[in-house]
Short mmCIF file of C-alpha atoms in Angstrom, two decimals:
data_model
loop_
_atom_site.label_atom_id
_atom_site.label_comp_id
_atom_site.label_asym_id
_atom_site.label_seq_id
_atom_site.Cartn_x
_atom_site.Cartn_y
_atom_site.Cartn_z
CA MET A 1 -35.40 -88.41 -122.86
CA LYS A 2 -34.05 -84.86 -123.27
CA ALA A 3 -35.89 -81.60 -125.23
CA PRO A 4 -33.39 -78.00 -124.86
CA LEU A 5 -34.72 -77.17 -128.06
CA LEU A 6 -37.58 -74.84 -126.85
CA GLU A 7 -35.05 -74.23 -124.07
CA ARG A 8 -31.81 -73.14 -125.58
CA LEU A 9 -35.24 -70.85 -128.07
CA ALA A 10 -36.40 -68.89 -124.90
CA ALA A 11 -32.02 -68.23 -123.66
CA ARG A 12 -32.85 -66.39 -127.00
CA GLY A 13 -35.10 -63.79 -125.95
CA LEU A 14 -37.64 -66.07 -127.87
CA GLN A 15 -41.41 -67.69 -127.43
CA PRO A 16 -42.37 -70.81 -129.85
CA ARG A 17 -45.44 -71.04 -129.12
CA LYS A 18 -47.97 -74.49 -129.87
CA VAL A 19 -49.63 -74.06 -133.40
CA SER A 20 -50.32 -78.35 -133.25
CA THR A 21 -50.98 -80.75 -131.11
CA GLY A 22 -48.99 -83.10 -133.55
CA ARG A 23 -49.61 -86.64 -135.04
CA GLY A 24 -47.70 -90.53 -134.55
CA ASP A 25 -44.11 -89.48 -133.36
CA ARG A 26 -43.89 -86.66 -134.76
CA GLY A 27 -45.81 -85.22 -131.40
CA GLU A 28 -46.69 -81.31 -130.77
CA GLU A 29 -45.01 -78.40 -133.06
CA TYR A 30 -44.32 -75.11 -132.49
CA ALA A 31 -43.68 -71.48 -133.94
CA SER A 32 -40.71 -69.14 -133.46
CA PRO A 33 -39.44 -66.10 -135.28
CA CYS A 34 -35.96 -68.10 -137.26
CA PRO A 35 -33.40 -66.57 -134.32
CA VAL A 36 -30.85 -66.31 -137.57
CA CYS A 37 -33.32 -64.78 -140.14
CA GLY A 38 -36.41 -63.82 -138.28
CA GLY A 39 -39.63 -63.69 -139.37
CA ARG A 40 -42.24 -64.49 -137.12
CA ASP A 41 -43.40 -67.80 -137.58
CA ARG A 42 -41.30 -69.51 -139.58
CA PHE A 43 -39.75 -71.97 -138.11
CA ARG A 44 -41.12 -74.29 -136.42
CA ILE A 45 -40.12 -77.40 -133.97
CA TRP A 46 -41.32 -80.69 -132.38
CA PRO A 47 -38.95 -81.04 -129.32
CA GLU A 48 -40.58 -84.50 -128.23
CA GLN A 49 -39.60 -85.85 -132.03
CA PRO A 50 -36.53 -88.01 -132.72
CA GLY A 51 -33.33 -87.16 -134.24
CA GLY A 52 -31.42 -88.68 -136.21
CA PRO A 53 -28.38 -91.54 -134.71
CA ALA A 54 -26.48 -89.64 -132.77
CA CYS A 55 -28.43 -87.37 -130.33
CA ALA A 56 -31.20 -91.32 -130.55
CA LYS A 57 -28.01 -91.67 -128.66
CA ALA A 58 -27.71 -90.13 -126.49
CA GLY A 59 -30.82 -89.79 -126.01
CA VAL A 60 -31.60 -86.04 -126.79
CA VAL A 61 -34.93 -85.74 -128.31
CA GLY A 62 -36.49 -82.51 -131.11
CA THR A 63 -35.78 -81.18 -134.26
CA TRP A 64 -36.24 -78.00 -135.90
CA PHE A 65 -36.89 -76.17 -139.61
CA CYS A 66 -36.45 -73.12 -141.30
CA ARG A 67 -39.50 -72.17 -143.70
CA GLN A 68 -36.98 -69.43 -144.83
CA GLU A 69 -33.78 -71.31 -145.20
CA GLN A 70 -34.98 -74.68 -145.87
CA LYS A 71 -33.01 -75.88 -143.88
CA GLY A 72 -33.52 -78.24 -140.79
CA GLY A 73 -32.41 -80.62 -138.44
CA ASP A 74 -32.52 -82.71 -134.75
CA VAL A 75 -30.78 -80.26 -131.76
CA LEU A 76 -27.01 -81.66 -132.87
CA GLU A 77 -27.26 -80.01 -136.30
CA TYR A 78 -29.28 -77.23 -134.02
CA LEU A 79 -26.38 -76.18 -132.45
CA LEU A 80 -24.20 -76.52 -135.18
CA THR A 81 -26.64 -74.26 -137.97
CA VAL A 82 -28.24 -72.26 -135.67
CA GLU A 83 -25.76 -71.77 -132.33
CA ARG A 84 -22.45 -71.81 -134.31
CA LEU A 85 -20.74 -74.37 -132.50
CA GLU A 86 -17.21 -76.60 -133.09
CA TRP A 87 -18.48 -79.52 -133.42
CA ALA A 88 -16.97 -80.90 -129.90
CA GLU A 89 -18.17 -78.75 -128.11
CA ALA A 90 -21.82 -79.54 -129.99
CA CYS A 91 -20.78 -83.34 -129.03
CA LYS A 92 -20.09 -82.38 -124.87
CA GLU A 93 -22.93 -80.07 -125.07
CA LEU A 94 -25.60 -82.22 -124.85
CA GLY A 95 -23.48 -86.09 -123.46
CA ILE A 96 -22.96 -86.80 -127.33
CA GLU A 97 -20.06 -89.36 -127.16
CA ARG A 98 -17.67 -88.25 -130.16
CA THR A 99 -16.86 -90.37 -133.45
CA THR A 100 -15.32 -89.51 -136.26
CA PHE A 101 -17.81 -90.05 -138.15
CA VAL A 102 -21.84 -90.26 -137.91
CA PRO A 103 -23.94 -92.60 -140.06
CA GLY A 104 -26.82 -89.49 -141.98
CA ARG A 105 -24.32 -86.94 -141.34
CA LEU A 106 -21.30 -85.75 -143.27
CA PRO A 107 -17.75 -84.14 -142.40
CA ALA A 108 -19.21 -79.90 -143.12
CA MET A 109 -16.27 -77.74 -145.12
CA PRO A 110 -14.95 -76.14 -142.31
CA LYS A 111 -15.10 -72.35 -141.52
CA ALA A 112 -11.74 -70.83 -142.54
CA ILE A 113 -11.74 -72.50 -145.42
CA ARG A 114 -15.46 -70.58 -146.73
CA LYS A 115 -14.47 -67.97 -144.98
CA ALA A 116 -10.31 -67.65 -147.12
CA SER A 117 -11.82 -68.16 -150.97
CA PHE A 118 -13.81 -64.83 -150.61
CA GLN A 119 -11.72 -62.52 -153.07
CA PRO A 120 -12.15 -59.03 -153.65
CA LYS A 121 -12.41 -57.89 -157.09
CA PRO A 122 -9.79 -54.98 -157.76
CA SER A 123 -11.57 -51.78 -159.74
CA ALA A 124 -9.90 -49.38 -161.54
CA LEU A 125 -9.89 -46.01 -160.32
CA PRO A 126 -11.72 -43.05 -162.69
CA GLY A 127 -9.26 -40.94 -164.59
CA ASP A 128 -7.92 -37.74 -163.56
CA ILE A 129 -10.67 -35.81 -165.53
CA TRP A 130 -13.12 -37.46 -164.63
CA SER A 131 -12.14 -36.69 -161.05
CA ALA A 132 -11.95 -33.26 -161.26
CA ARG A 133 -14.71 -32.85 -162.75
CA ALA A 134 -16.84 -35.27 -160.68
CA GLY A 135 -16.14 -32.75 -157.37
CA LYS A 136 -17.18 -29.96 -159.41
CA PHE A 137 -20.14 -31.17 -160.51
CA VAL A 138 -20.84 -32.49 -156.00
CA ALA A 139 -19.86 -28.89 -155.16
CA ASP A 140 -22.82 -27.00 -157.73
CA ALA A 141 -25.30 -30.23 -156.58
CA HIS A 142 -24.40 -30.30 -153.34
CA ALA A 143 -25.16 -26.12 -153.22
CA ALA A 144 -27.66 -27.01 -154.76
CA LEU A 145 -29.68 -29.24 -152.76
CA LEU A 146 -29.72 -27.01 -150.46
CA ARG A 147 -30.79 -23.55 -151.76
CA THR A 148 -34.47 -26.80 -153.35
CA PRO A 149 -36.75 -26.96 -149.81
CA ARG A 150 -38.78 -29.86 -151.50
CA ALA A 151 -35.59 -32.18 -152.41
CA LEU A 152 -34.48 -31.49 -148.35
CA ALA A 153 -38.29 -32.66 -146.61
CA TYR A 154 -38.14 -35.53 -149.12
CA LEU A 155 -34.63 -36.40 -147.61
CA ALA A 156 -35.25 -35.22 -143.40
CA GLU A 157 -38.58 -37.81 -144.11
CA ARG A 158 -36.10 -40.67 -145.08
CA GLY A 159 -34.25 -39.62 -141.28
CA LEU A 160 -31.57 -37.49 -143.64
CA PRO A 161 -32.45 -34.02 -141.66
CA GLU A 162 -29.71 -30.61 -143.28
CA ALA A 163 -26.85 -31.81 -140.68
CA ALA A 164 -26.95 -35.22 -142.15
CA VAL A 165 -27.14 -34.10 -146.07
CA ARG A 166 -24.12 -31.23 -145.64
CA ARG A 167 -22.37 -34.10 -143.93
CA TYR A 168 -22.43 -36.73 -145.85
CA ARG A 169 -21.96 -34.18 -149.40
CA LEU A 170 -25.82 -35.25 -150.40
CA GLY A 171 -26.46 -32.53 -153.47
CA TYR A 172 -29.25 -32.16 -156.27
CA LEU A 173 -30.12 -31.40 -159.96
CA ALA A 174 -32.93 -30.66 -161.74
CA GLY A 175 -32.69 -30.89 -165.59
CA GLU A 176 -32.65 -28.22 -167.91
CA GLN A 177 -35.06 -27.58 -170.81
CA GLY A 178 -37.45 -29.55 -170.02
CA ARG A 179 -35.74 -32.49 -169.60
CA GLN A 180 -35.80 -35.15 -167.43
CA GLY A 181 -32.24 -34.00 -167.41
CA VAL A 182 -29.27 -32.65 -168.95
CA PHE A 183 -27.02 -33.67 -171.97
CA ARG A 184 -23.28 -32.65 -171.16
CA ALA A 185 -20.14 -33.25 -173.46
CA ARG A 186 -18.17 -37.57 -172.87
CA SER A 187 -14.24 -35.54 -173.45
CA ALA A 188 -14.92 -32.47 -170.40
CA TRP A 189 -15.34 -35.81 -168.76
CA GLY A 190 -12.61 -37.54 -169.64
CA LEU A 191 -14.73 -39.50 -171.46
CA GLN A 192 -14.04 -41.06 -175.13
CA PRO A 193 -17.07 -41.04 -177.62
CA LYS A 194 -19.46 -44.83 -177.17
CA GLU A 195 -20.94 -46.15 -180.05
CA GLY A 196 -24.77 -45.72 -180.34
CA LYS A 197 -27.35 -48.45 -181.55
CA ASP A 198 -27.66 -46.78 -184.79
CA GLY A 199 -23.64 -47.85 -184.95
CA LYS A 200 -22.80 -43.86 -184.33
CA PRO A 201 -20.15 -42.57 -182.24
CA ARG A 202 -21.85 -40.33 -179.52
CA THR A 203 -20.28 -37.34 -178.42
CA SER A 204 -22.59 -36.30 -175.25
CA MET A 205 -24.13 -38.54 -172.41
CA PHE A 206 -26.90 -38.11 -170.10
CA ILE A 207 -27.25 -37.12 -166.34
CA PRO A 208 -31.16 -37.34 -164.75
CA ARG A 209 -32.15 -35.59 -162.76
CA GLY A 210 -32.44 -36.45 -158.67
CA ILE A 211 -30.23 -36.32 -155.51
CA ILE A 212 -27.19 -36.98 -156.45
CA ILE A 213 -25.30 -39.54 -153.80
CA PRO A 214 -21.55 -39.50 -154.13
CA ALA A 215 -18.65 -42.28 -152.82
CA TYR A 216 -15.86 -41.79 -151.80
CA GLY A 217 -13.27 -43.99 -151.17
CA PRO A 218 -10.01 -44.34 -147.82
CA ALA A 219 -9.64 -40.48 -147.61
CA GLY A 220 -13.46 -39.42 -147.45
CA GLN A 221 -13.74 -36.39 -148.60
CA ASP A 222 -10.32 -34.92 -148.32
CA GLY A 223 -11.20 -36.85 -151.62
CA ALA A 224 -12.83 -36.87 -155.08
CA PRO A 225 -15.98 -39.12 -155.30
CA LEU A 226 -14.88 -42.91 -156.77
CA ARG A 227 -18.51 -42.77 -158.61
CA ILE A 228 -21.75 -40.59 -158.11
CA ARG A 229 -24.94 -42.69 -158.59
CA ILE A 230 -28.48 -40.60 -159.29
CA ARG A 231 -32.08 -41.33 -156.68
CA ARG A 232 -34.41 -40.45 -159.57
CA PRO A 233 -37.00 -38.68 -158.90
CA ASP A 234 -40.72 -41.82 -158.60
CA ALA A 235 -42.29 -39.97 -162.04
CA ASP A 236 -39.47 -40.51 -163.55
CA VAL A 237 -39.02 -44.37 -162.41
CA GLU A 238 -42.64 -45.28 -163.32
CA GLN A 239 -41.91 -43.89 -166.92
CA TRP A 240 -38.14 -46.09 -166.79
CA GLY A 241 -38.41 -48.33 -164.64
CA ASP A 242 -34.57 -47.25 -163.51
CA LYS A 243 -34.35 -45.96 -159.55
CA TYR A 244 -31.00 -45.22 -159.15
CA MET A 245 -28.43 -44.40 -162.12
CA LEU A 246 -24.70 -44.46 -162.40
CA VAL A 247 -22.51 -41.78 -163.38
CA GLU A 248 -20.52 -42.99 -166.36
CA GLY A 249 -17.19 -43.94 -165.75
CA GLY A 250 -16.68 -43.19 -162.17
CA CYS A 251 -15.83 -46.54 -159.87
CA GLY A 252 -19.42 -48.92 -159.93
CA ARG A 253 -17.91 -51.22 -157.70
CA THR A 254 -16.26 -49.21 -154.75
CA THR A 255 -18.71 -50.13 -151.54
CA MET A 256 -20.14 -47.49 -149.47
CA LEU A 257 -17.91 -47.55 -145.81
CA LEU A 258 -19.63 -45.20 -143.50
CA GLY A 259 -17.27 -44.55 -139.75
CA GLU A 260 -13.38 -46.03 -139.03
CA ALA A 261 -12.98 -49.04 -137.68
CA PRO A 262 -15.26 -50.02 -136.96
CA ARG A 263 -16.15 -52.45 -133.66
CA ALA A 264 -19.92 -53.84 -135.23
CA VAL A 265 -20.84 -52.53 -139.04
CA VAL A 266 -24.29 -53.15 -140.78
CA VAL A 267 -24.85 -53.74 -144.30
CA VAL A 268 -27.87 -52.64 -146.17
CA GLU A 269 -28.47 -52.24 -149.71
CA ALA A 270 -29.17 -48.51 -151.12
CA GLU A 271 -26.54 -45.91 -149.46
CA LEU A 272 -29.19 -43.40 -148.77
CA ASP A 273 -30.05 -46.80 -146.17
CA THR A 274 -26.09 -47.06 -144.90
CA MET A 275 -26.23 -42.69 -144.53
CA LEU A 276 -29.81 -43.12 -141.89
CA VAL A 277 -28.03 -45.78 -139.85
CA HIS A 278 -24.83 -44.14 -139.80
CA HIS A 279 -25.70 -40.49 -138.82
CA ALA A 280 -28.30 -42.61 -136.63
CA ALA A 281 -25.38 -44.92 -134.98
CA GLY A 282 -22.85 -43.53 -135.95
CA ASP A 283 -20.58 -43.75 -132.77
CA LEU A 284 -22.50 -47.62 -132.27
CA VAL A 285 -21.91 -49.08 -135.46
CA GLY A 286 -19.76 -48.35 -139.39
CA ALA A 287 -22.48 -49.09 -141.31
CA LEU A 288 -21.78 -50.17 -145.54
CA ALA A 289 -23.53 -50.11 -148.51
CA VAL A 290 -23.13 -53.22 -150.62
CA LEU A 291 -26.42 -51.65 -153.87
CA THR A 292 -27.92 -54.33 -154.59
CA ASN A 293 -28.94 -58.07 -152.38
CA ARG A 294 -26.10 -59.58 -154.49
CA GLY A 295 -23.85 -57.00 -153.74
CA ARG A 296 -20.43 -57.98 -152.13
CA PRO A 297 -17.44 -55.84 -149.87
CA ASP A 298 -14.51 -54.45 -152.04
CA ALA A 299 -11.15 -54.96 -150.38
CA THR A 300 -10.91 -51.72 -148.26
CA ALA A 301 -14.79 -52.49 -146.68
CA HIS A 302 -13.62 -57.17 -146.61
CA ALA A 303 -10.64 -55.68 -144.31
CA ALA A 304 -12.95 -53.62 -142.00
CA LEU A 305 -16.23 -56.17 -141.93
CA GLN A 306 -12.95 -59.76 -140.70
CA SER A 307 -12.25 -58.04 -138.02
CA ALA A 308 -15.69 -56.52 -136.17
CA ALA A 309 -16.61 -58.12 -134.16
CA SER A 310 -20.26 -58.16 -135.63
CA ILE A 311 -21.57 -57.62 -138.62
CA LEU A 312 -25.35 -56.98 -138.71
CA VAL A 313 -26.98 -57.85 -141.97
CA ALA A 314 -30.19 -55.44 -142.32
CA LEU A 315 -30.13 -56.48 -146.36
CA ASP A 316 -34.25 -55.73 -148.38
CA TYR A 317 -36.75 -57.55 -146.31
CA ASP A 318 -38.03 -59.62 -148.45
CA GLY A 319 -36.88 -62.53 -150.73
CA PRO A 320 -34.02 -61.63 -153.05
CA GLY A 321 -32.92 -60.05 -149.73
CA ALA A 322 -32.47 -63.89 -147.60
CA ASP A 323 -31.61 -64.34 -150.44
CA GLY A 324 -28.40 -62.88 -149.91
CA TRP A 325 -27.61 -63.54 -146.50
CA ALA A 326 -26.60 -66.95 -147.56
CA TRP A 327 -23.16 -65.99 -148.72
CA TRP A 328 -22.80 -62.92 -145.44
CA ARG A 329 -23.72 -65.85 -143.33
CA GLU A 330 -20.56 -68.39 -144.95
CA THR A 331 -18.34 -65.75 -144.89
CA TYR A 332 -18.13 -64.23 -142.26
CA PRO A 333 -18.92 -66.32 -139.35
CA GLN A 334 -19.61 -62.34 -136.62
CA ALA A 335 -22.52 -61.43 -138.99
CA LYS A 336 -25.90 -62.67 -138.01
CA ARG A 337 -29.00 -61.81 -139.92
CA TRP A 338 -30.93 -58.68 -138.13
CA PRO A 339 -34.19 -57.71 -140.62
CA VAL A 340 -35.25 -54.04 -139.42
CA PRO A 341 -38.99 -54.24 -137.49
CA ALA A 342 -41.48 -52.73 -140.48
CA GLY A 343 -41.55 -52.12 -143.63
CA LYS A 344 -37.86 -53.87 -146.00
CA ASP A 345 -35.52 -51.41 -145.12
CA PRO A 346 -34.10 -48.22 -142.65
CA GLY A 347 -35.47 -46.02 -144.51
CA ASP A 348 -39.15 -48.03 -144.69
CA ALA A 349 -38.49 -48.48 -140.87
CA PHE A 350 -37.63 -44.41 -139.75
CA LYS A 351 -40.88 -43.83 -141.30
CA GLN A 352 -43.02 -45.93 -139.68
CA GLY A 353 -41.44 -44.43 -136.44
CA GLU A 354 -38.66 -46.67 -135.43
CA ASP A 355 -35.63 -46.68 -133.77
CA LEU A 356 -33.26 -47.19 -135.82
CA ARG A 357 -30.91 -46.46 -132.56
CA ALA A 358 -32.78 -49.42 -130.50
CA TRP A 359 -33.15 -51.70 -133.09
CA ILE A 360 -28.95 -51.29 -133.37
CA LEU A 361 -28.33 -51.53 -129.76
CA ALA A 362 -31.00 -54.41 -129.54
CA GLY A 363 -28.65 -56.38 -132.17
CA LEU A 364 -24.76 -55.66 -131.25
CA PRO A 365 -23.19 -58.57 -128.86
CA PRO A 366 -24.03 -57.38 -125.09
CA VAL A 367 -20.22 -57.10 -123.80
CA LEU A 368 -20.61 -54.52 -127.73
CA ALA A 369 -22.80 -52.68 -126.53
CA MET A 370 -23.26 -52.62 -122.35
CA GLU A 371 -19.17 -50.48 -123.72
CA HIS A 372 -21.43 -49.01 -124.71
CA ALA A 373 -24.42 -47.62 -122.16
CA LYS A 374 -20.67 -48.09 -119.92
CA ALA A 375 -19.83 -44.21 -122.10
CA ARG A 376 -22.50 -42.62 -122.53
CA GLY A 377 -23.53 -43.64 -118.78
CA ALA A 378 -20.65 -41.96 -117.74
CA ALA A 379 -20.82 -39.17 -119.79
CA GLN A 380 -24.12 -38.71 -119.11
CA LEU A 381 -23.19 -39.27 -115.41
CA SER A 382 -20.50 -36.35 -116.22
CA SER A 383 -22.97 -33.95 -117.43
CA VAL A 384 -25.77 -34.58 -114.21
CA GLU A 385 -21.84 -33.70 -112.02
CA GLN A 386 -21.53 -30.47 -114.09
CA SER A 387 -24.99 -28.88 -113.24
CA SER A 388 -25.22 -29.62 -109.45
CA THR A 389 -22.66 -27.80 -108.82
CA SER A 390 -25.40 -24.55 -110.29
CA ALA A 391 -27.97 -24.09 -107.26
CA SER A 392 -30.65 -22.75 -110.78
CA ALA A 393 -29.56 -26.07 -112.64
CA LEU A 394 -31.00 -28.35 -109.90
CA ALA A 395 -31.87 -28.16 -106.85
CA PRO A 396 -30.03 -29.94 -103.70
CA CYS A 397 -31.13 -33.63 -102.94
CA ALA A 398 -33.35 -35.11 -100.45
CA THR A 399 -31.44 -38.59 -99.33
CA ALA A 400 -32.38 -41.30 -96.85
CA SER A 401 -30.80 -40.46 -93.35
CA ALA A 402 -27.27 -42.90 -93.23
CA PRO A 403 -24.40 -43.88 -90.80
CA ILE A 404 -21.27 -42.15 -90.19
CA PRO A 405 -18.50 -44.15 -91.83
CA THR A 406 -15.68 -44.44 -90.84
CA PRO A 407 -12.50 -43.30 -91.42
CA ALA A 408 -11.14 -46.29 -93.64
CA ALA A 409 -14.75 -46.28 -95.75
CA ALA A 410 -14.50 -42.98 -96.19
CA ALA A 411 -11.13 -42.85 -97.55
CA ALA A 412 -11.97 -46.04 -99.28
CA SER A 413 -15.20 -44.66 -101.03
CA ALA A 414 -16.00 -42.90 -104.13
CA PRO A 415 -17.25 -39.17 -103.11
CA ALA A 416 -21.55 -39.04 -103.02
CA SER A 417 -22.73 -37.50 -106.62
CA SER A 418 -25.83 -36.35 -107.24
CA CYS A 419 -29.91 -37.30 -105.30
CA GLY A 420 -27.26 -39.54 -103.03
CA LEU A 421 -25.83 -42.18 -104.93
CA GLN A 422 -21.90 -43.35 -105.47
CA PRO A 423 -20.53 -42.52 -108.67
CA ASP A 424 -21.38 -46.36 -109.76
CA VAL A 425 -24.52 -46.90 -108.78
CA LEU A 426 -25.39 -43.47 -110.50
CA GLN A 427 -23.29 -44.96 -113.92
CA GLU A 428 -25.36 -48.39 -113.78
CA VAL A 429 -28.59 -46.09 -113.55
CA LEU A 430 -27.79 -43.39 -116.80
CA ALA A 431 -26.41 -47.06 -118.29
CA PHE A 432 -30.11 -48.15 -117.99
CA ARG A 433 -31.85 -45.29 -118.81
CA SER A 434 -29.76 -45.62 -121.79
CA LEU A 435 -30.80 -48.55 -122.69
CA TRP A 436 -34.63 -48.12 -121.59
CA GLU A 437 -36.15 -44.37 -123.82
CA GLY A 438 -37.44 -44.67 -126.51
CA MET A 439 -39.26 -47.62 -125.46
CA PRO A 440 -43.96 -48.03 -123.90
CA VAL A 441 -41.97 -49.28 -120.27
CA LYS A 442 -42.93 -49.34 -117.76
CA TYR A 443 -42.29 -50.48 -113.54
CA VAL A 444 -44.77 -50.54 -111.35
CA ARG A 445 -45.12 -51.65 -107.67
CA PHE A 446 -48.20 -52.43 -106.01
CA ASN A 447 -48.88 -51.17 -103.19
CA SER A 448 -49.60 -54.99 -101.51
CA GLY A 449 -45.53 -55.72 -102.25
CA GLY A 450 -44.18 -56.77 -105.66
CA TYR A 451 -43.85 -55.24 -108.78
CA GLU A 452 -44.50 -55.60 -112.96
CA TRP A 453 -43.46 -54.99 -116.04
CA GLN A 454 -45.80 -53.78 -117.80
CA TYR A 455 -46.09 -52.67 -122.01
CA PRO A 456 -48.61 -52.92 -124.73
CA ALA A 457 -48.74 -56.29 -126.20
CA PRO A 458 -48.37 -55.92 -129.25
CA TRP A 459 -45.56 -53.69 -129.13
CA GLY A 460 -43.86 -56.46 -127.31
CA LYS A 461 -44.32 -59.18 -130.14
CA ARG A 462 -42.59 -56.27 -132.30
CA HIS A 463 -39.68 -55.59 -129.45
CA MET A 464 -39.13 -58.93 -128.69
CA ALA A 465 -35.41 -58.29 -128.44
CA ARG A 466 -35.23 -54.96 -127.44
CA LEU A 467 -37.25 -56.14 -124.03
CA HIS A 468 -35.40 -59.20 -123.67
CA GLU A 469 -32.66 -56.25 -124.21
CA LEU A 470 -33.56 -54.05 -120.62
CA LEU A 471 -34.53 -56.89 -118.75
CA ARG A 472 -32.02 -59.68 -118.98
CA ARG A 473 -30.34 -56.15 -117.99
CA PHE A 474 -32.38 -55.29 -114.86
CA ASP A 475 -32.41 -58.99 -113.36
CA ALA A 476 -28.71 -58.53 -113.68
CA THR A 477 -27.32 -56.11 -111.73
CA PRO A 478 -28.47 -55.90 -107.88
CA ALA A 479 -27.96 -52.71 -107.89
CA LEU A 480 -31.17 -51.49 -109.90
CA TRP A 481 -32.75 -53.58 -107.90
CA ASP A 482 -32.07 -51.59 -104.66
CA TYR A 483 -31.78 -48.61 -106.53
CA PHE A 484 -35.96 -49.05 -107.89
CA ALA A 485 -37.20 -50.28 -104.22
CA GLU A 486 -36.61 -47.47 -102.91
CA HIS A 487 -37.74 -44.61 -105.26
CA PRO A 488 -40.47 -42.77 -104.31
CA ALA A 489 -42.06 -43.35 -107.22
CA ARG A 490 -44.93 -46.49 -107.30
CA ILE A 491 -44.23 -45.89 -111.47
CA ILE A 492 -41.58 -45.91 -112.96
CA THR A 493 -40.04 -45.08 -115.99
CA PRO A 494 -37.21 -42.89 -118.13
CA ASP A 495 -38.37 -39.65 -117.66
CA ASN A 496 -38.60 -39.72 -113.65
CA LEU A 497 -35.79 -43.00 -113.10
CA LEU A 498 -33.28 -40.42 -111.00
CA CYS A 499 -34.51 -38.65 -107.96
CA ARG A 500 -34.12 -36.25 -105.70
CA ALA A 501 -35.47 -37.94 -102.65
CA ARG A 502 -34.88 -41.35 -102.58
CA ARG A 503 -37.84 -43.56 -101.05
CA SER A 504 -36.92 -44.41 -96.95
CA ASN A 505 -38.90 -47.87 -94.93
CA ALA A 506 -38.42 -45.19 -91.76
CA ASN A 507 -39.56 -42.04 -92.95
CA ASN A 508 -42.05 -42.74 -96.02
CA ALA A 509 -43.74 -46.31 -94.53
CA ASN A 510 -47.48 -44.37 -94.23
CA ARG A 511 -46.71 -42.09 -96.65
CA PRO A 512 -48.78 -41.85 -100.68
CA HIS A 513 -46.37 -43.02 -103.26
CA GLN A 514 -45.32 -39.96 -105.92
CA ASN A 515 -44.30 -40.75 -109.04
CA ASP A 516 -42.87 -37.39 -111.00
CA ALA A 517 -42.96 -34.64 -107.68
CA ALA A 518 -39.44 -36.18 -105.95
CA CYS A 519 -37.79 -36.98 -109.26
CA CYS A 520 -35.90 -35.25 -111.70
#
């Protein structure tokens, strides 16, 4: 009998824990985060319970159920639903003899048909008068925000410092004459009078005070805003209930997409969260705001999503956000649920001290994360090589003695770089340090031989995916094994990873290990 569920979950970086010895034919019960929608223990596994007819015939046991998504099944269903394997591939994986029909299972609609069924709804663009007025309104509000320290401080607390305020043209509107906003003539914005509740025409419109959030079209800030949304002060929200309000006349269906031709996209609800994600990791991903858990991309965003290699769906981590995830899963095969590690949205996570860039890196497919790590490593390599040419920037490296290479070997080898390392090895080390930075994780070598990775257990539980990515990278890179083995420090962290004097068995066998003195 084969019971592969626990092994397949472990391969995804999850560690199911036993919660019950079980009764009857169900056997032991395990709990873990759901590999699709997250959580802590919502995903339940019964590794010994018999599955459906196809699995029973092949001698494969194990069942599962996600309490959040209300989905479950046997191991075959797990491969189809969670790991997204095709029917033929899943059968081959489990050794199931393929048939045109398996009792107890109805054929599913092909993914391609579901994906093609979504067609973004067209949106009417604002008129010329509205666009001109909106451009001036945003410019004035932007200047006002830069003169309003309290509003700047509020945005900085959300992870949007002044540099981000300038980058995304955020603004601020104060009320006038004791009001919670301003009244402006509708005709000045190119809008017709509007009938009020009393049946009389209204020739003015109310614009509430708050943070001004402009959304632009494909032309970006070179064009006029297509929509203006306002985040009202908390006091006004408590009184009136509406946290966000639109300036009437704009294009309400426009979705804010930041980043050009992104290979990966993070989907969130609020525009301020979109700006936060893009400001923190715009070189890694694009960021898309859909405004609500039921929001849908417009035509421009839909095209970008279709061509993206990865979509991290980070809708608010609450009941409505989980409900909204189902549509993304069915529409974009490359999408995966990726809730923030703390709080319900990126703004909450930032306030609680989470590293949003590391969270995004942990969610990207290995090929994209590795491409970024190598690119960043190359940039750091260039910086180290440039600084090594200056005596005041970096003292000469003391390297262990090595045999003189033959002329052929010297010609084939790249020139040695800082710390006596070949450029390709130094690039691997720098890429690993880039991935490691910000983690409370230490590499500790024992005097008696051997080593272990040490980290706070609560942090490890909350950042399991990120930790496993680091350890997998180390295990898969022989150059790092050699580098760590020859490092002069007994305790290694990102701060002392780059060494000036590498440990030599011959020269340092009787010398106590040093932690920082020999490292840059």
